[in-house]
Coordinates of N, CA, C and O and ligand atoms in Angstrom, one line a residue:
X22 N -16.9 -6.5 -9.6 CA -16.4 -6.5 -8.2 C -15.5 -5.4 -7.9 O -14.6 -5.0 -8.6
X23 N -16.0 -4.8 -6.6 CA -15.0 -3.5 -6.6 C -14.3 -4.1 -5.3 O -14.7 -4.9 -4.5
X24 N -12.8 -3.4 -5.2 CA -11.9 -3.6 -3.8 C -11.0 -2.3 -3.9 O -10.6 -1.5 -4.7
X25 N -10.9 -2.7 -2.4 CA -9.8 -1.2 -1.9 C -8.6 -2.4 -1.5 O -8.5 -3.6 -1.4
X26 N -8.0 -1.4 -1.4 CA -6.5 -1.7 -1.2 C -5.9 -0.9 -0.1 O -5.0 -0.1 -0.5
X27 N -6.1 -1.0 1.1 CA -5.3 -0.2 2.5 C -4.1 -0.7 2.3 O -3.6 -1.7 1.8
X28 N -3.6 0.7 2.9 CA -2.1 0.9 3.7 C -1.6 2.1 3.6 O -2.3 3.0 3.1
X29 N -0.2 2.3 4.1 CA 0.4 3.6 4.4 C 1.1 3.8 3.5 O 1.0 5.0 3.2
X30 N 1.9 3.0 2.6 CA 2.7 3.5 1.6 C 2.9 5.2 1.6 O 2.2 6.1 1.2
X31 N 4.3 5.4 2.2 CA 5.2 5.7 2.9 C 6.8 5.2 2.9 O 7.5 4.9 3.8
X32 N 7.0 5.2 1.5 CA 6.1 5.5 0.1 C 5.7 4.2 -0.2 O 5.8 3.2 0.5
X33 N 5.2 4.5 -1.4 CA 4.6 3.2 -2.5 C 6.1 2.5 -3.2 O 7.0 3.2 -3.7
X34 N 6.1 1.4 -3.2 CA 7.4 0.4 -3.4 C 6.6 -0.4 -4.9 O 5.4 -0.3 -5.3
X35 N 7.8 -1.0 -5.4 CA 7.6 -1.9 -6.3 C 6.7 -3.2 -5.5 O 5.8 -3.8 -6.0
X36 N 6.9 -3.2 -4.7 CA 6.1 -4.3 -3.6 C 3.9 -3.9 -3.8 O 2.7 -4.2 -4.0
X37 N 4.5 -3.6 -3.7 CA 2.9 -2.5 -3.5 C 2.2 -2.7 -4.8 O 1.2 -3.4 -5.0
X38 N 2.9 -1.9 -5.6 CA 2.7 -1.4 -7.0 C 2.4 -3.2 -7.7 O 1.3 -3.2 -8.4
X39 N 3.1 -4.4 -7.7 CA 3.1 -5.9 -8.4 C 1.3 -6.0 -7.3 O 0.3 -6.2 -7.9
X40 N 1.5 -5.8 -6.1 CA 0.0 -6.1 -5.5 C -1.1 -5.5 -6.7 O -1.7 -6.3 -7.4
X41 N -1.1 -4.2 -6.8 CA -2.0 -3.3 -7.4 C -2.1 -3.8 -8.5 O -3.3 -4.0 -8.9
X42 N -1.3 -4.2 -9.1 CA -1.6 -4.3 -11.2 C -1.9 -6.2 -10.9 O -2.4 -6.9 -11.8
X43 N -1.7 -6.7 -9.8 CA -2.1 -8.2 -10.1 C -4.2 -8.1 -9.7 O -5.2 -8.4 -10.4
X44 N -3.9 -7.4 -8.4 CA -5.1 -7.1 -8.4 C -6.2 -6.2 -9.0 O -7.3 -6.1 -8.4
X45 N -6.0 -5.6 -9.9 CA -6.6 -4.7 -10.7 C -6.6 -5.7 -12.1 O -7.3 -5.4 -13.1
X46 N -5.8 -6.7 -12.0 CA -6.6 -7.6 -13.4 C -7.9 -9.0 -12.8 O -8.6 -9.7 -13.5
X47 N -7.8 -9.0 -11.6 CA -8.8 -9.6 -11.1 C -10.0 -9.0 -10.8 O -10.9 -9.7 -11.2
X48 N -10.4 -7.5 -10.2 CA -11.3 -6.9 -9.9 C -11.4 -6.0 -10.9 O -10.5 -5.7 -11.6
X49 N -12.6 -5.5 -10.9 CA -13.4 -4.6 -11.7 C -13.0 -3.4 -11.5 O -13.0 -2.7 -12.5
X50 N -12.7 -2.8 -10.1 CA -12.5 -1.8 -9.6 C -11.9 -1.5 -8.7 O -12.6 -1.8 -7.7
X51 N -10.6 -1.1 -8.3 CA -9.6 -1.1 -7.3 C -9.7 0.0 -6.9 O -9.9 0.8 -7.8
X52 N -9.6 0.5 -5.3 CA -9.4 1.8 -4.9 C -8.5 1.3 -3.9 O -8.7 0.5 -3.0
X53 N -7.4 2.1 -4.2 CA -6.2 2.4 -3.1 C -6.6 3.2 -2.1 O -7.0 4.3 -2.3
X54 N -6.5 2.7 -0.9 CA -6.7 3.6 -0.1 C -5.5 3.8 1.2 O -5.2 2.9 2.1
X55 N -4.7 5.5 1.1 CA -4.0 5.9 1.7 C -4.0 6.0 3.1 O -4.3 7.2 3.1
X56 N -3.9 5.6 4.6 CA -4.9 5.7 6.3 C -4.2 6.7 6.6 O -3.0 6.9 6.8
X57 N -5.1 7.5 6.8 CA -4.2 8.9 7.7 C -4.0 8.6 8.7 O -4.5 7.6 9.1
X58 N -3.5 9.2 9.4 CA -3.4 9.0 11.2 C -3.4 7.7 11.5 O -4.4 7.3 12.0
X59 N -2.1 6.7 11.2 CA -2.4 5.3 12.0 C -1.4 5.3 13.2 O -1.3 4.3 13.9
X60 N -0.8 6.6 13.7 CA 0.1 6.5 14.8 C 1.5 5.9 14.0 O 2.3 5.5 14.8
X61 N 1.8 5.9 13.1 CA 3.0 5.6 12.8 C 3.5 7.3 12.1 O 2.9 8.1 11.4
X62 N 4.8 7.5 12.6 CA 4.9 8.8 11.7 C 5.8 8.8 10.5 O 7.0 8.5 10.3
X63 N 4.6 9.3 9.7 CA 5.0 9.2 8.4 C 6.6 10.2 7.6 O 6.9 11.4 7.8
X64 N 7.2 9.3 6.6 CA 8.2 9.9 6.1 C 7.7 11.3 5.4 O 8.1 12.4 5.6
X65 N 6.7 10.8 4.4 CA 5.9 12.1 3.5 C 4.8 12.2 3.3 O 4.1 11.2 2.9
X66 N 4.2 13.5 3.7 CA 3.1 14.1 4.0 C 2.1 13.2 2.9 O 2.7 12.8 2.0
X67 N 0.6 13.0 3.0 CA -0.6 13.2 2.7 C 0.0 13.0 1.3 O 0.4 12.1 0.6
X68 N -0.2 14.4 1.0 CA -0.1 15.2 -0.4 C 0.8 14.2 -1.1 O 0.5 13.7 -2.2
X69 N 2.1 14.1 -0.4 CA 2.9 13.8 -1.6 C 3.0 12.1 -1.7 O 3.7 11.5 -2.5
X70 N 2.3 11.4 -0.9 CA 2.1 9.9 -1.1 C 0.8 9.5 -2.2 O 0.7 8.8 -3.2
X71 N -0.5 10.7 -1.5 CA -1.1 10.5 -2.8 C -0.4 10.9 -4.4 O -0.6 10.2 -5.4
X72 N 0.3 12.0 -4.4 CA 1.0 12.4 -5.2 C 1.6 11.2 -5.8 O 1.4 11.0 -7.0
X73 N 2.3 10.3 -5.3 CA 3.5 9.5 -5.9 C 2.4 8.4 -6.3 O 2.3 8.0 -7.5
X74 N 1.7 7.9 -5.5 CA 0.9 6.8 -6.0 C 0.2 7.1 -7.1 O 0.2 6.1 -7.8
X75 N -0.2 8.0 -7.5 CA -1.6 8.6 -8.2 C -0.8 8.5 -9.6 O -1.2 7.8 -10.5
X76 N 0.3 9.3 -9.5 CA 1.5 8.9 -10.8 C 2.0 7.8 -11.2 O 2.2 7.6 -12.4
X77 N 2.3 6.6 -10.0 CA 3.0 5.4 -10.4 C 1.3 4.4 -10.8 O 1.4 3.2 -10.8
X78 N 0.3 5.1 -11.1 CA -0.8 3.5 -11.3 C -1.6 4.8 -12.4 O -2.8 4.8 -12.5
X79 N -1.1 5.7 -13.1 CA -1.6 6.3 -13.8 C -2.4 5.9 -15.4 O -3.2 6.4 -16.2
X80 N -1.3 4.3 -15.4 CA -1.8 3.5 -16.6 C -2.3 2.8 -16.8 O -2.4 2.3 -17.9
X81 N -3.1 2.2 -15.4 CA -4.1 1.1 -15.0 C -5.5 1.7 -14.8 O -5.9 2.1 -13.7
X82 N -6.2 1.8 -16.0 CA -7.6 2.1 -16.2 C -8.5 2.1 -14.9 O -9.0 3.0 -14.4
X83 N -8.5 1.0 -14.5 CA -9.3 0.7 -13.1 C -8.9 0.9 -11.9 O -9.7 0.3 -11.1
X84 N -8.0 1.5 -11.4 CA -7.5 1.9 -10.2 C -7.7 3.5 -10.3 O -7.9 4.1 -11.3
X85 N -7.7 3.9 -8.9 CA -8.2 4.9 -8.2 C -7.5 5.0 -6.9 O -7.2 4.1 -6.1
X86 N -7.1 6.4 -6.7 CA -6.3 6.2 -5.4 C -6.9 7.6 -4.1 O -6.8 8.8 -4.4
X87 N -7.3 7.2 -3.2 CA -8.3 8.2 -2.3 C -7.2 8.0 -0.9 O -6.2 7.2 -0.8
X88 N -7.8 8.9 -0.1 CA -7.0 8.5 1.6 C -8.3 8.4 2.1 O -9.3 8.6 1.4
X89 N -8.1 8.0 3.6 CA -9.1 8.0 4.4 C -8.7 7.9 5.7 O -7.5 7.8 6.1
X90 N -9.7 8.1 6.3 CA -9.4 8.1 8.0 C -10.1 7.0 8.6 O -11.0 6.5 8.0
X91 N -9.8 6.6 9.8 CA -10.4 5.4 10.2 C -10.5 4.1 10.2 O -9.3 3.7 10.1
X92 N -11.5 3.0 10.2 CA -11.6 1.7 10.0 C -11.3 1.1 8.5 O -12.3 1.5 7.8
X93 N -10.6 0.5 7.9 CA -10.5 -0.2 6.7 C -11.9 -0.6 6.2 O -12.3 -0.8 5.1
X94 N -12.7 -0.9 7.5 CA -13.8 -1.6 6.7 C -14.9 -0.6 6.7 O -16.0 -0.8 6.0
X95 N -14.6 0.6 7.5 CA -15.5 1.4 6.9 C -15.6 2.3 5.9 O -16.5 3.1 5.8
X96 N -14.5 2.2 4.9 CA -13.7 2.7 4.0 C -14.4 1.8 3.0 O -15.2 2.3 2.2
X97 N -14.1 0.7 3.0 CA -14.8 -0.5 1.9 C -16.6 -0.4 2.2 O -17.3 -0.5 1.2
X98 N -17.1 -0.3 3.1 CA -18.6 0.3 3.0 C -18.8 1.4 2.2 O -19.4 1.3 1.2
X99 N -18.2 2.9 2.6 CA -18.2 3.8 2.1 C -18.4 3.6 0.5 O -19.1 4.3 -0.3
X100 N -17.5 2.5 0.1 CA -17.2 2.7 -1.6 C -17.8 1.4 -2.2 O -17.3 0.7 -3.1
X101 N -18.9 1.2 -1.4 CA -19.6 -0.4 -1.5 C -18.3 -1.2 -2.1 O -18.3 -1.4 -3.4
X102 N -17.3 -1.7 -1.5 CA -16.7 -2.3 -2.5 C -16.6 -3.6 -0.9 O -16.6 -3.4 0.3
X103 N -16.6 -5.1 -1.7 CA -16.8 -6.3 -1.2 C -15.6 -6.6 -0.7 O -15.5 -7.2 0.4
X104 N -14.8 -6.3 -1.3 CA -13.2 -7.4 -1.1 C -11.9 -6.2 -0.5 O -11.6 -5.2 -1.1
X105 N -11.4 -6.7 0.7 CA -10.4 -5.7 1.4 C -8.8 -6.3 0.5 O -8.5 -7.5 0.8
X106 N -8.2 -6.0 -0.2 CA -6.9 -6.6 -0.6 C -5.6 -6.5 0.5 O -5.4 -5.4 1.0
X107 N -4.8 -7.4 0.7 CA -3.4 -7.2 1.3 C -2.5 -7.7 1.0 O -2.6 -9.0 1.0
X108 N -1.6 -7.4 0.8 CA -0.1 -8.4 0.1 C 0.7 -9.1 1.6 O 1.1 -8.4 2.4
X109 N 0.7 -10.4 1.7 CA 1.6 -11.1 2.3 C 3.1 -11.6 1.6 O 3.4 -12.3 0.6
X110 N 4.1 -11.1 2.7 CA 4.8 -11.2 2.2 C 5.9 -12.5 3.4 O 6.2 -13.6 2.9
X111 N 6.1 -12.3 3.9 CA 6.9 -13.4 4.9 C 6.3 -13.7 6.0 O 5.5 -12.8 6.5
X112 N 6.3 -15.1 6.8 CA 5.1 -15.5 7.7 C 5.3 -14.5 8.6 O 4.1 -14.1 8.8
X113 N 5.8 -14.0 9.1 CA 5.5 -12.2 10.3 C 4.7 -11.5 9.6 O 4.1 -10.6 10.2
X114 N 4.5 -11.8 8.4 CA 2.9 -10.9 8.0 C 1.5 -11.3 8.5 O 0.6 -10.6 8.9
X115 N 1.5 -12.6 8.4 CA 0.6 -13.6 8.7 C -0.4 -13.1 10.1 O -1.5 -12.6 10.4
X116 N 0.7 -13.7 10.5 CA 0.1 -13.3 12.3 C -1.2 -11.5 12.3 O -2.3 -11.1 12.7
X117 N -0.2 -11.2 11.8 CA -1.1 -9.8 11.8 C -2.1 -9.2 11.3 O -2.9 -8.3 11.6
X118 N -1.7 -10.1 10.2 CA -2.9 -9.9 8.9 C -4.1 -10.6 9.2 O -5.3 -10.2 9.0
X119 N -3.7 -12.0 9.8 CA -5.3 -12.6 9.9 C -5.6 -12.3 11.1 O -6.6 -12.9 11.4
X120 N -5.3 -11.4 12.0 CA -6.2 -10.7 12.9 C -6.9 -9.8 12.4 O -8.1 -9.8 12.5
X121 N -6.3 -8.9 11.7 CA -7.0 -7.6 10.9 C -8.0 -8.1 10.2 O -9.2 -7.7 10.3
X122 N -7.7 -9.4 9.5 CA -9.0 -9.8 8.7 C -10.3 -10.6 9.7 O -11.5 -10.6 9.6
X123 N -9.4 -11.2 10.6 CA -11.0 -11.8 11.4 C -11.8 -10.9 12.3 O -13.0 -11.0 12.7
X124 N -10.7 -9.7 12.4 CA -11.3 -8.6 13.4 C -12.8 -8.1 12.4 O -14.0 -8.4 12.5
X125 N -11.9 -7.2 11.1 CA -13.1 -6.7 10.6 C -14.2 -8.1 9.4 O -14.8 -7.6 8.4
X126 N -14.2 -9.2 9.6 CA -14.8 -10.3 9.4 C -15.9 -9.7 10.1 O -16.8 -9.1 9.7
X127 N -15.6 -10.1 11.4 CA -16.6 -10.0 12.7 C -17.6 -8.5 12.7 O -18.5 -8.3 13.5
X128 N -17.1 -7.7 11.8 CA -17.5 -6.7 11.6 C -18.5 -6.3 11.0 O -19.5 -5.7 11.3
X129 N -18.2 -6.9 10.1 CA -18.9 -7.0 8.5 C -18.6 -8.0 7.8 O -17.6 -7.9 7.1
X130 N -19.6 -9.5 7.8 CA -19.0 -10.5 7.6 C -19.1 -10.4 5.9 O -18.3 -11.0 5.2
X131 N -20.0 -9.8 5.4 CA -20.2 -9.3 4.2 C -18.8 -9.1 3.1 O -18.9 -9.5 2.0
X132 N -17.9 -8.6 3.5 CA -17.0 -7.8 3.4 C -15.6 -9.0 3.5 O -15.3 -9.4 4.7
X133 N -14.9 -9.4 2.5 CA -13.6 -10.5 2.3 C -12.3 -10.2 2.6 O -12.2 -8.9 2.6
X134 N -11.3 -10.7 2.9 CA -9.9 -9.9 2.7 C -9.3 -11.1 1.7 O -9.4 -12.4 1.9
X135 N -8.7 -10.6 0.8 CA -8.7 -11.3 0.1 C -7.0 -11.0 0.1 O -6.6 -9.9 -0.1
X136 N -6.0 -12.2 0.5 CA -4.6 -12.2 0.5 C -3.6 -12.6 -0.7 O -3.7 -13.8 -1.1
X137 N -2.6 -11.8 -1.5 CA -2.4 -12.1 -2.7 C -0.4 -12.1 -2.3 O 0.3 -11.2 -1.9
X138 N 0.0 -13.3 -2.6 CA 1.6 -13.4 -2.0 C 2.4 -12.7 -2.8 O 2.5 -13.0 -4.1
X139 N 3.2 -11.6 -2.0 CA 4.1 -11.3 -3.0 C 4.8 -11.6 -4.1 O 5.0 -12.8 -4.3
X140 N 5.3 -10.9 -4.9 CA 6.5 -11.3 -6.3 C 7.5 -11.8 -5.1 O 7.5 -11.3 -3.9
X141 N 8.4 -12.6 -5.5 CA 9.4 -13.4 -4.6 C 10.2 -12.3 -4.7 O 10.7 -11.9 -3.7
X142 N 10.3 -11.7 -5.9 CA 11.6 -10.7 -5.9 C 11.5 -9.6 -5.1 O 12.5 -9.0 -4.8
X143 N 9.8 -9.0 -4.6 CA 9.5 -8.4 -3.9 C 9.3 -8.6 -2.0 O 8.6 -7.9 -1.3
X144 N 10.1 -10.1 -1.5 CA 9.8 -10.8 -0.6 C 9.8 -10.0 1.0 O 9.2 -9.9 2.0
X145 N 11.3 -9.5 0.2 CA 11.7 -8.4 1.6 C 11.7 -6.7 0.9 O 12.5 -5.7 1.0
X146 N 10.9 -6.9 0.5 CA 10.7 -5.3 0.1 C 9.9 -4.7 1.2 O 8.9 -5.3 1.6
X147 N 10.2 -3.5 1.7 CA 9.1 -2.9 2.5 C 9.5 -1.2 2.3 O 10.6 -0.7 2.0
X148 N 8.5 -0.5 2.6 CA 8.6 0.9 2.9 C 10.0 1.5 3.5 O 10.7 2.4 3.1
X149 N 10.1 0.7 4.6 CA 10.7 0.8 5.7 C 12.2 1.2 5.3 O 12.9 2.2 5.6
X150 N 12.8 -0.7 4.3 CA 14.3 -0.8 3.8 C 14.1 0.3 2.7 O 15.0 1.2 2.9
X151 N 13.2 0.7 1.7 CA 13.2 1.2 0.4 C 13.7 2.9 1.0 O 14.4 3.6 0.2
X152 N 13.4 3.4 2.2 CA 13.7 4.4 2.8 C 15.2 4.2 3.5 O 16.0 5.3 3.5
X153 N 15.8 3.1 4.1 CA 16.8 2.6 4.0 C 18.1 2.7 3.2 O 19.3 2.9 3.5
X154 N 17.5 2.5 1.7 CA 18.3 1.9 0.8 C 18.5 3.5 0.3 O 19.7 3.8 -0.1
X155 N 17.4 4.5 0.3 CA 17.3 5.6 -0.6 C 18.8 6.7 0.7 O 19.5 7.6 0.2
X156 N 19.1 6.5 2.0 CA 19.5 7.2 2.7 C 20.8 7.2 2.1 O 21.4 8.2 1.7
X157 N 21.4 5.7 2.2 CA 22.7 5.6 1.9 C 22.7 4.9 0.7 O 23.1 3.8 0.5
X158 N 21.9 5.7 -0.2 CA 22.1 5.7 -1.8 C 22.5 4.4 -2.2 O 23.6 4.3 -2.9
X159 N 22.1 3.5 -2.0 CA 22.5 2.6 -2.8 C 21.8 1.2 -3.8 O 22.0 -0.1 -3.8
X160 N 20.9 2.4 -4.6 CA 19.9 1.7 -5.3 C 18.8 1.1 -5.1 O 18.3 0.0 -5.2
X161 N 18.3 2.4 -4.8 CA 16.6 2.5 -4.2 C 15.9 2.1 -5.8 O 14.9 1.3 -5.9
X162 N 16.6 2.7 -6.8 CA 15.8 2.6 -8.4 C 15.3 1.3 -8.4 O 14.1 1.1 -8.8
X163 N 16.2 0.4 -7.8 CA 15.0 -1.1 -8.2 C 14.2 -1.5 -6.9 O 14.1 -2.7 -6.6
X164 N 13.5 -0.6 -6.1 CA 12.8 -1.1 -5.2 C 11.6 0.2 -5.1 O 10.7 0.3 -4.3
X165 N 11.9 1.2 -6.4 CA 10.6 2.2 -6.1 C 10.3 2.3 -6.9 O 10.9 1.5 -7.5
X166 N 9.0 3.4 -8.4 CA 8.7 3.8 -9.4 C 10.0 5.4 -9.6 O 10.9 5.9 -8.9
X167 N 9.6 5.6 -10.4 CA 10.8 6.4 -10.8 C 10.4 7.8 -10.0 O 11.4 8.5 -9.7
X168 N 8.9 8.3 -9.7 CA 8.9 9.8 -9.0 C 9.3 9.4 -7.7 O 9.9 10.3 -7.2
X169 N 9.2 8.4 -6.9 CA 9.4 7.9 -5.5 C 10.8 8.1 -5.4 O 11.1 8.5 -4.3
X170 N 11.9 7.9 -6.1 CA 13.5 8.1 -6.4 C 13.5 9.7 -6.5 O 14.5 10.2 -6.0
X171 N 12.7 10.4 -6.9 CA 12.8 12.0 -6.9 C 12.3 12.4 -5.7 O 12.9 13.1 -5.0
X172 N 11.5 12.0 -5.5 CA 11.3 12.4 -3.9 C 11.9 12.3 -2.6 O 11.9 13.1 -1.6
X173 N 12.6 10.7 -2.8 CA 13.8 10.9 -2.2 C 14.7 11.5 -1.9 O 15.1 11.7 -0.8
X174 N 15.3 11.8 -3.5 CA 16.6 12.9 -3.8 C 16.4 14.2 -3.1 O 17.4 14.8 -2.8
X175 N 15.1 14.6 -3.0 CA 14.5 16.0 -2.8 C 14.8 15.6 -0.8 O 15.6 16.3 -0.1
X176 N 14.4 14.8 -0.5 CA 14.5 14.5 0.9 C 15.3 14.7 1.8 O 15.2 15.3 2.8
X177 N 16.4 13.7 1.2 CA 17.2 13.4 1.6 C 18.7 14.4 0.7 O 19.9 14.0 0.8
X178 N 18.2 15.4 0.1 CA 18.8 16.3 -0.5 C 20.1 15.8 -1.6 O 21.0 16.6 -1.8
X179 N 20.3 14.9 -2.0 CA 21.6 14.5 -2.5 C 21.3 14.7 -4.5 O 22.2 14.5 -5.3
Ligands
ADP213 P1 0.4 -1.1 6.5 O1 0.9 0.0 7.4 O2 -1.1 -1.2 6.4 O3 1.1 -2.4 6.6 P2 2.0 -0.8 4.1 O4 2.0 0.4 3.1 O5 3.2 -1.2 4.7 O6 0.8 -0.5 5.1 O7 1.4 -2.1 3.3 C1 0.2 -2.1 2.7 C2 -0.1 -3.5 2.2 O8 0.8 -3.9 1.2 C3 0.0 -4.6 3.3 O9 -1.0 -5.6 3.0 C4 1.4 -5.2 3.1 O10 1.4 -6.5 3.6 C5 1.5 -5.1 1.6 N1 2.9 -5.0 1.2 C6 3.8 -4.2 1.6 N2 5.0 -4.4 0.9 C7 4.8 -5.5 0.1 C8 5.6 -6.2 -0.8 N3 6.9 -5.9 -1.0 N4 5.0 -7.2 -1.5 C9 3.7 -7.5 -1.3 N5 2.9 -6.9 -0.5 C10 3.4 -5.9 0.2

């Protein structure tokens, strides 16, 4: 069974990373997939998200990390893979998520989203605070992999 794994990771969080290694011991074949252009503007370029991801899942045999442009579900055609993955994490994910999933359901009914609940300790983890936490220094180390903390530093220059 192969699956992609969408999102922006912007950057990639311990959040993310607990999704990836739970689901990479269920599936056969995991491909992360980076969305360019979702209209959100991103903290770090392309390069250096694939960059950080590619490094932090470098010891999980079965994962794979690509970007893409466009529909999620034409991304999981592209790479015949069956099952869309997404981490829910507090019911405000909910709402959103199961539109995304019934939208491209309707799409390609073929094609699953398969929802996996965060680590509790990862409950309020997001991209968002982890860029938060890294501004006013105060212990980004337990909410990112260790190059995502250097990229920071580099960033945010400290
Ligand atoms: P998007 O812009 O598509 O929401 P994100 O990079 O924010 O991209 O998230 C990608 C996926 O990872 C989403 O399914 C999101 O719910 C999930 N996710 C984000 N943070 C966490 C976390 N801390 N724990 C579990 N899942 C998470």
């Amino acid at each position: 069974m192969k699956a992609v794994y969408p999102g922006s990771f912007d950057p990639v969080t311990l959040g993310h990373l607990d999704i990836i290694s739970r689901s990479a011991s269920i599936v056969d074949e995991l491909i992360v997939g980076i969305l360019v252009n979702n209209n959100k503007k991103p903290m770090f370029t392309m390069d250096e998200r694939l960059e950080m991801l590619r490094e932090s899942v470098k010891d999980i045999a079965n994962v794979t990390v690509k970007t893409f442009e466009g529909m999620t579900i034409d991304f999981a055609r592209e790479n015949n893979a069956k099952v869309i993955i997404r981490g829910l994490r507090v019911i405000s994910d909910y709402e959103t998520e199961m539109q995304i999933a019934q939208v491209n359901r309707s799409i390609d009914s073929s094609i699953e989203t398969m929802f996996l609940a965060t680590g509790l300790e990862f409950s309020f983890l997001s991209s968002t605070i982890a860029k938060e936490v890294a501004f006013y220094d105060a212990g980004v180390e337990k909410l990112v992999p260790p190059i995502v903390v250097t990229k920071f530093k580099e960033k945010y220059n400290k």
